[in-house]
Amino acid sequence: MDFLHTADWQIGMAARQAAGAGEKIREARLQTAQRIVAVAHEHKAQAILLAGDQFEDSQVGDDLVHRILKILADAAPVPVFVLPGNHDPLGPASIYQRRAFQHAPANMVIIREANPLVREDLGAVLLPFPITQKRATIDPTEHLPAFAGSGLIRIGLTHGSLRIEGKYQEDDHPIALDAARRQNLDYLALGHWHSYYSPDARCSYPGTPEPTGFDEPGSGTVNLVHIAGPGSVPVVERLPVARLNWHLWDEETAEPFDALLDDWRRRVEALQGTERCLLRLRLRGRLPAGLDVLLEDFADWARARLLYFDLDTTRLVPDLKAGRLQELAQAHPLLAGVLADLAALEHAGPGRNGSSEPAEVPPLDSADAGVIHEAAALLARLAGEVWP
Amino acid sequence: MILHSLQVEGFRCFRSPTGLQELDPRLNLVVGPNESGKSTLFLALCHAFFTPYRSAGGELASLQPWETTLAPRVMVEFEDAGVRYRLEKQFLHGPACRLSEVKGDKLELLAEAEAADEKVRALLLGDKPGRGPARAEHWGLARLLWSPQGQAEAGTMSEAARDRLQAALGRMTVDAGEAELTGKIEDLYADIFTKARGDYQKGAEVRQRGDELARLTRELEALQAQHAENESRAVKYQDLQAEEQRLRQARQLKAAEAETLRADLERVRELRGNEKLASTKLQALQEKFVRVEADRTRLADARKVLAEQGEPEPPAETDDGSLRAEEQRLAAELAEVRASLDRLGALRKQAEKQQEQRGIQEALARLATPLEETERLTAERAERAGRLRDVKSPRTEDLQAARKQTDRLRELNGQLKSVGLTVDVHLEAEAEIIFEGSEGKQEQFLLAGGKQQFVSADQATIHLPGFGTLHIRSGAGEIRQLQAERQKLLTGLRDLLDRFGVTTLEELEARRQQCDSEQKELASLDEQIRLAAGKHETLAGLKQEHARLSTLLQSADQPPEVLDLDQIQRELDAEVKRVRTLEAALLQVTRAMQEASARQAQQAVARGQRESARQAAEQVRADLMRAYVDEPAVEQAYQEARREREAAQHALADLQAALPAGGDGPEARVHELQADLTRLDDEIRARHDAIVGLQALLDQSAELGLFSQIAVLKETCELAKVRHVQADRHARAVQLLRNLVQTRRQEVAANLTGPIEARVGQLLGRVTSRQDRRPVFDDRLQLQGVRVGAADTQRSIDLLSGGTQEQLSVLVRLACGLYLAESERQLVVLDDTLVYSDSARHERFQDLLLEAADRLQIVLLSCHPERYRLLAEAKVHNLGAE
């Protein structure tokens, strides 16, 4: 038996890490869903298992519900088993109570009760446990329905966190690591974690098929699971389906800056499908006065090419002892004094008055590195206007 | 800058053109008495340079001469940086301002109106006032160099003036570029922050971004609240469902119980009917039993009565006559004792009468002595009273009249003597002299050489036997009046004395004393009589009592023998006791006789009752025998009725035991259950309605897609937050830069005050002859304190006298002027300063002024020219007498 195992589509989620591209990111998740259906067809999957959190919340708009229903209808005749997760749990306000689901496609099975689903046609029995609460301390696999029959592949389907120290919370639907063995399952299809994870050959998380941020390695795929027969060890193949590419670059500033920026430009252009790329450039190192202008130019350039670009300069340390401002300071003592004060403040750290010369610098409780940087940049700009 | 001339017109006290001409470039002393206009000239100078010519308002109007509408005008010629200027300014009416350069005899117009104002201000680094006339803070350099009257403290320093002073000091200064940079930072700061409080400006981006973020956050929170409400509705929905389920289960239980109870209800009703029948039967049997039992009891009672009638009667109680005999004996003895009592009573009366007569006799004996004494005293009093009645006693008013007349007579005699005749006789031979005057006739025999004086009123006759008679008369009318009055008085006095048989006043007074003495004697006798008479008070009272007692004694019968009253009383007491004993015994016998009679009566009644009872019992028995035939039948009927009653009681108890417990029975329970079911139906319906309502709300809100809206709004908020953070960082960066620049400039100011403090300290040492004090100024040259000696501690300026503080304010101006004069001579104006300086310091000050005049143009305005005699070289401008 071959089937697709996926979860955590999180349809309708907010893109807070890339707020400016929220609509595009939400649309991309729908496109990924379409892609999953296509992949199912491509690989002749006999079923699609959705292991929860198809929707980010039970109160997403009806338009999204209809879009998903349409996409899943396109999967026909492949049956789609939909398990409610902690983001879209069963209940009176569940999204699965919407009228839209009264006209769900025939191939779509919404799992509303923990009853075994015997599918002789698939040679398998599905043993699901739907989630009805956002948080719960019970192990959902302990409540999988019993099935005494034989000759069928036993597939468990539920949603929760494996009890791995540091990676779960007691009220986050905790699941025993050896749940598949305990429940005598051929395969335990789980959902909840956004990165692929498999504690053993009979259990896995497929991860979200579309990453939700810059820090989700192991996402963007679905599991194509092959089980030869009851008792056989499943063979899992991860198939990429993600529409968007999230990139996080940690870079250090180094002179010559022009060359550095040119290098970044070349790397951006080399990205696959730049219009589907989201890039966060996280800089560290020193920031001499004047570099910020160059960086802003680069940011504008990148935004014109990428779906989303974010320049994170919060880790940069303003360098006030180099550049043209320092040259001007040689001839203008007031300017030199102010630069010395900024340098002293920067050296003293946020919220501290560390200037030793002059002795009396007004308290600057809000003077953090960003403010000092901004002040230095501003001073440089104004000085450039006064002494072109 | 130095001043060449100053001319005013229509300016306060100066209606016509007045001013200072050809001012000396070194020293000028403008003198004049109070109100001659010295300070007005100073004021005119300030307005000329710093007040915009179009300024108006009450303060400028006050510059006009009193009760005129003249336009105040000022014309100043001055020199700055080698250029000589003429400034003409007119305020209020036809305001005008012209600045010209003086080139020889010609004027070359440089600027007019606001441009001229601006140019002049720029020369002295002044600031344009906002509205109205310029004030000291707008004076620029002049604030450092000119001292208005009555202003002790040194002028504060503007930024521009400080820069000029710094330049003069050759110290670190702010160059033009840095000034521009500072200006740009200030502009940026002013775009973002308010000047007064440093708050965000309304139009500042950071504020707008903040407002936008706050608005979006509020919207997001509102949506999230709705979202949370929907979530809570879902929870409530589930709770309601569970509750409805519980209620339905409860209803099922209640309905099942009601059904079971209804089946039992028929059986219970049948039992109830049987119970009622059994109860009725029991009641009838109970009545029968009671009736038979009563008959049985009646028969038993009758039999008992009849049985008792067969027993012998108890003996009747009778009187045996002993009681009556005893009663008669006691009565006889009692009569005997009472007779004895009567006899003893008569004897006691006689004894009492004898005792009374003895008392009267004793009383008569006691009365004899006082009666005798009282009679004696009464006789003596009657005698004295008779004597007193024969003597006529003068009254007090008679005495007073006599004394008054006598006094007046004596007074008249004196007057007559003083105005009357006084005859001094001096005989050379012995002779008899007979003098007859108003006082009567006097006969005297005088020896040879004897002298005698005679007085008389208005006439006298001196007869010298053997020699002849000498008649002397006085013609004074007053004497006659006095004599007439005297005669009248004499007549009245004699009449008065005659009434009492006396001839002189003294006799009259003696008579009165005698009468008073007699009266006292009489009173004394009255008192003695009262004492002697005792409670009877008078002799008559005593006599009356004596007569009464004598009468009583004579009327009393004398008993044949003397009786012993005490003996008689003792006998009486014994007989009384005996009477009481006899009476008690008699009473006891009488009661015993009464009780015996009562018992006999009771025995008679009892006999009657027994007879009646017997008759009644016979009747009852006869009646019962008629009903029951014989006596065993009564007992048989009783036993039968008892058995029937007990059987009925058992049957009823069995039925009642078969009925369900509880007073109201199953009907009440069924009714209660029915009410519960109704209530449960209502509650279930209410829950169901609520569930349906909630479902509708949930469906409705789900379709709204709240979360999708929240997602979009969260992203918008995120963007707004980023924009706000950027704007906030920019604002704080601007604030930081401004603070740093200001701090740096304060450092520059610190560099400026040091040399000024040193220079002023040095000058102060020269004026005060003390070198150990150095003043301390702030960055605006305001005096803050003083350091004394090598001590680093700053002390309060209160340590300095008012005079020293005033001297310091002038010295600051001189010091600043001397520094500024490095490039060109500077004008220092001192209006009425140093008024508190002692003469020594004042003289040393004049030395300083002479020295400073080498580099400064000094204009002193004073109403005490004599105090500046050391400034002989000064050009004096006299504003004239008042």
PDB file of C-alpha atoms in Angstrom, chain B residues 228-354:
ATOM      1  CA  ALA B 228     -11.896  34.541  22.284  1.00  0.00           C
ATOM      2  CA  GLU B 229     -15.585  35.069  22.826  1.00  0.00           C
ATOM      3  CA  ASN B 230     -16.346  32.578  20.101  1.00  0.00           C
ATOM      4  CA  GLU B 231     -13.976  30.137  21.720  1.00  0.00           C
ATOM      5  CA  SER B 232     -15.695  30.630  25.015  1.00  0.00           C
ATOM      6  CA  ARG B 233     -19.029  30.177  23.285  1.00  0.00           C
ATOM      7  CA  ALA B 234     -17.814  26.830  22.064  1.00  0.00           C
ATOM      8  CA  VAL B 235     -16.869  25.882  25.596  1.00  0.00           C
ATOM      9  CA  LYS B 236     -20.219  27.084  26.822  1.00  0.00           C
ATOM     10  CA  TYR B 237     -21.891  25.117  24.051  1.00  0.00           C
ATOM     11  CA  GLN B 238     -20.180  21.966  25.233  1.00  0.00           C
ATOM     12  CA  ASP B 239     -21.098  22.711  28.814  1.00  0.00           C
ATOM     13  CA  LEU B 240     -24.720  23.230  27.814  1.00  0.00           C
ATOM     14  CA  GLN B 241     -24.728  20.015  25.878  1.00  0.00           C
ATOM     15  CA  ALA B 242     -23.389  18.129  28.867  1.00  0.00           C
ATOM     16  CA  GLU B 243     -25.910  19.795  31.089  1.00  0.00           C
ATOM     17  CA  GLU B 244     -28.768  19.006  28.745  1.00  0.00           C
ATOM     18  CA  GLN B 245     -27.627  15.399  28.674  1.00  0.00           C
ATOM     19  CA  ARG B 246     -27.562  15.275  32.441  1.00  0.00           C
ATOM     20  CA  LEU B 247     -31.031  16.795  32.651  1.00  0.00           C
ATOM     21  CA  ARG B 248     -32.422  14.316  30.164  1.00  0.00           C
ATOM     22  CA  GLN B 249     -31.021  11.466  32.179  1.00  0.00           C
ATOM     23  CA  ALA B 250     -32.535  12.881  35.320  1.00  0.00           C
ATOM     24  CA  ARG B 251     -35.848  13.224  33.525  1.00  0.00           C
ATOM     25  CA  GLN B 252     -35.773   9.616  32.437  1.00  0.00           C
ATOM     26  CA  LEU B 253     -35.270   8.468  35.989  1.00  0.00           C
ATOM     27  CA  LYS B 254     -38.104  10.599  37.263  1.00  0.00           C
ATOM     28  CA  ALA B 255     -40.467   9.475  34.490  1.00  0.00           C
ATOM     29  CA  ALA B 256     -39.756   5.799  35.249  1.00  0.00           C
ATOM     30  CA  GLU B 257     -40.468   6.353  38.921  1.00  0.00           C
ATOM     31  CA  ALA B 258     -43.745   8.115  38.125  1.00  0.00           C
ATOM     32  CA  GLU B 259     -44.826   5.237  35.910  1.00  0.00           C
ATOM     33  CA  THR B 260     -44.184   2.692  38.645  1.00  0.00           C
ATOM     34  CA  LEU B 261     -46.078   4.767  41.175  1.00  0.00           C
ATOM     35  CA  ARG B 262     -49.115   5.064  38.953  1.00  0.00           C
ATOM     36  CA  ALA B 263     -49.483   1.188  38.839  1.00  0.00           C
ATOM     37  CA  ASP B 264     -49.470   1.067  42.657  1.00  0.00           C
ATOM     38  CA  LEU B 265     -51.962   3.823  42.938  1.00  0.00           C
ATOM     39  CA  GLU B 266     -55.079   1.574  42.210  1.00  0.00           C
ATOM     40  CA  ARG B 267     -54.154  -0.971  44.861  1.00  0.00           C
ATOM     41  CA  VAL B 268     -53.645   1.771  47.377  1.00  0.00           C
ATOM     42  CA  ARG B 269     -56.992   3.302  46.602  1.00  0.00           C
ATOM     43  CA  GLU B 270     -58.762  -0.074  47.221  1.00  0.00           C
ATOM     44  CA  LEU B 271     -56.927  -0.454  50.495  1.00  0.00           C
ATOM     45  CA  ARG B 272     -57.968   3.049  51.408  1.00  0.00           C
ATOM     46  CA  GLY B 273     -61.693   2.115  50.811  1.00  0.00           C
ATOM     47  CA  ASN B 274     -61.393  -0.997  52.945  1.00  0.00           C
ATOM     48  CA  GLU B 275     -59.642   0.985  55.599  1.00  0.00           C
ATOM     49  CA  LYS B 276     -62.459   3.445  55.652  1.00  0.00           C
ATOM     50  CA  LEU B 277     -65.081   0.671  56.020  1.00  0.00           C
ATOM     51  CA  ALA B 278     -63.102  -1.027  58.756  1.00  0.00           C
ATOM     52  CA  SER B 279     -62.715   2.254  60.503  1.00  0.00           C
ATOM     53  CA  THR B 280     -66.478   2.889  60.422  1.00  0.00           C
ATOM     54  CA  LYS B 281     -67.216  -0.613  61.719  1.00  0.00           C
ATOM     55  CA  LEU B 282     -64.674  -0.190  64.480  1.00  0.00           C
ATOM     56  CA  GLN B 283     -66.267   3.035  65.468  1.00  0.00           C
ATOM     57  CA  ALA B 284     -69.735   1.389  65.742  1.00  0.00           C
ATOM     58  CA  LEU B 285     -68.339  -1.509  67.754  1.00  0.00           C
ATOM     59  CA  GLN B 286     -66.512   0.885  69.953  1.00  0.00           C
ATOM     60  CA  GLU B 287     -69.725   2.736  70.699  1.00  0.00           C
ATOM     61  CA  LYS B 288     -71.507  -0.542  71.453  1.00  0.00           C
ATOM     62  CA  PHE B 289     -68.694  -1.617  73.727  1.00  0.00           C
ATOM     63  CA  VAL B 290     -68.772   1.667  75.542  1.00  0.00           C
ATOM     64  CA  ARG B 291     -72.484   1.386  76.038  1.00  0.00           C
ATOM     65  CA  VAL B 292     -72.367  -2.197  77.374  1.00  0.00           C
ATOM     66  CA  GLU B 293     -69.404  -1.395  79.488  1.00  0.00           C
ATOM     67  CA  ALA B 294     -71.338   1.514  81.000  1.00  0.00           C
ATOM     68  CA  ASP B 295     -74.308  -0.774  81.769  1.00  0.00           C
ATOM     69  CA  ARG B 296     -71.984  -3.270  83.333  1.00  0.00           C
ATOM     70  CA  THR B 297     -70.451  -0.571  85.470  1.00  0.00           C
ATOM     71  CA  ARG B 298     -73.834   0.822  86.450  1.00  0.00           C
ATOM     72  CA  LEU B 299     -74.989  -2.650  87.520  1.00  0.00           C
ATOM     73  CA  ALA B 300     -71.859  -3.167  89.546  1.00  0.00           C
ATOM     74  CA  ASP B 301     -72.332   0.215  91.195  1.00  0.00           C
ATOM     75  CA  ALA B 302     -75.981  -0.542  91.971  1.00  0.00           C
ATOM     76  CA  ARG B 303     -75.068  -3.876  93.434  1.00  0.00           C
ATOM     77  CA  LYS B 304     -72.433  -2.227  95.563  1.00  0.00           C
ATOM     78  CA  VAL B 305     -74.882   0.416  96.829  1.00  0.00           C
ATOM     79  CA  LEU B 306     -77.465  -2.147  97.688  1.00  0.00           C
ATOM     80  CA  ALA B 307     -74.841  -4.255  99.440  1.00  0.00           C
ATOM     81  CA  GLU B 308     -73.781  -1.278 101.530  1.00  0.00           C
ATOM     82  CA  GLN B 309     -77.407  -0.523 102.518  1.00  0.00           C
ATOM     83  CA  GLY B 310     -77.463  -3.854 104.270  1.00  0.00           C
ATOM     84  CA  GLU B 311     -74.775  -2.806 106.840  1.00  0.00           C
ATOM     85  CA  PRO B 312     -75.754  -1.232 110.367  1.00  0.00           C
ATOM     86  CA  GLU B 313     -76.034   2.549 110.666  1.00  0.00           C
ATOM     87  CA  PRO B 314     -73.262   4.282 112.719  1.00  0.00           C
ATOM     88  CA  PRO B 315     -74.511   5.668 116.144  1.00  0.00           C
ATOM     89  CA  ALA B 316     -75.841   9.231 116.095  1.00  0.00           C
ATOM     90  CA  GLU B 317     -73.842  11.721 118.092  1.00  0.00           C
ATOM     91  CA  THR B 318     -75.749  13.349 121.134  1.00  0.00           C
ATOM     92  CA  ASP B 319     -75.060  15.987 123.888  1.00  0.00           C
ATOM     93  CA  ASP B 320     -74.763  14.616 127.432  1.00  0.00           C
ATOM     94  CA  GLY B 321     -75.421  18.050 129.207  1.00  0.00           C
ATOM     95  CA  SER B 322     -71.968  18.431 130.727  1.00  0.00           C
ATOM     96  CA  LEU B 323     -71.062  21.139 128.323  1.00  0.00           C
ATOM     97  CA  ARG B 324     -74.119  23.192 129.185  1.00  0.00           C
ATOM     98  CA  ALA B 325     -73.513  22.860 132.977  1.00  0.00           C
ATOM     99  CA  GLU B 326     -69.944  23.951 132.565  1.00  0.00           C
ATOM    100  CA  GLU B 327     -71.119  26.905 130.518  1.00  0.00           C
ATOM    101  CA  GLN B 328     -73.499  27.987 133.263  1.00  0.00           C
ATOM    102  CA  ARG B 329     -70.839  27.660 135.963  1.00  0.00           C
ATOM    103  CA  LEU B 330     -68.406  29.771 134.063  1.00  0.00           C
ATOM    104  CA  ALA B 331     -71.036  32.481 133.401  1.00  0.00           C
ATOM    105  CA  ALA B 332     -71.854  32.759 137.103  1.00  0.00           C
ATOM    106  CA  GLU B 333     -68.240  33.068 138.067  1.00  0.00           C
ATOM    107  CA  LEU B 334     -67.716  35.683 135.413  1.00  0.00           C
ATOM    108  CA  ALA B 335     -70.623  37.817 136.736  1.00  0.00           C
ATOM    109  CA  GLU B 336     -69.117  37.683 140.184  1.00  0.00           C
ATOM    110  CA  VAL B 337     -65.738  38.861 139.035  1.00  0.00           C
ATOM    111  CA  ARG B 338     -67.277  41.702 137.003  1.00  0.00           C
ATOM    112  CA  ALA B 339     -69.079  43.003 140.115  1.00  0.00           C
ATOM    113  CA  SER B 340     -65.794  43.065 141.956  1.00  0.00           C
ATOM    114  CA  LEU B 341     -64.330  44.981 139.085  1.00  0.00           C
ATOM    115  CA  ASP B 342     -67.047  47.668 139.303  1.00  0.00           C
ATOM    116  CA  ARG B 343     -66.389  48.174 143.006  1.00  0.00           C
ATOM    117  CA  LEU B 344     -62.690  48.538 142.549  1.00  0.00           C
ATOM    118  CA  GLY B 345     -63.306  51.046 139.732  1.00  0.00           C
ATOM    119  CA  ALA B 346     -65.345  53.305 142.044  1.00  0.00           C
ATOM    120  CA  LEU B 347     -62.633  53.169 144.681  1.00  0.00           C
ATOM    121  CA  ARG B 348     -60.007  54.140 142.119  1.00  0.00           C
ATOM    122  CA  LYS B 349     -62.020  57.227 141.117  1.00  0.00           C
ATOM    123  CA  GLN B 350     -62.195  58.394 144.675  1.00  0.00           C
ATOM    124  CA  ALA B 351     -58.489  57.930 145.165  1.00  0.00           C
ATOM    125  CA  GLU B 352     -57.794  59.913 142.029  1.00  0.00           C
ATOM    126  CA  LYS B 353     -59.945  62.846 143.265  1.00  0.00           C
ATOM    127  CA  GLN B 354     -58.082  62.933 146.555  1.00  0.00           C
TER     128      GLN B 354
END
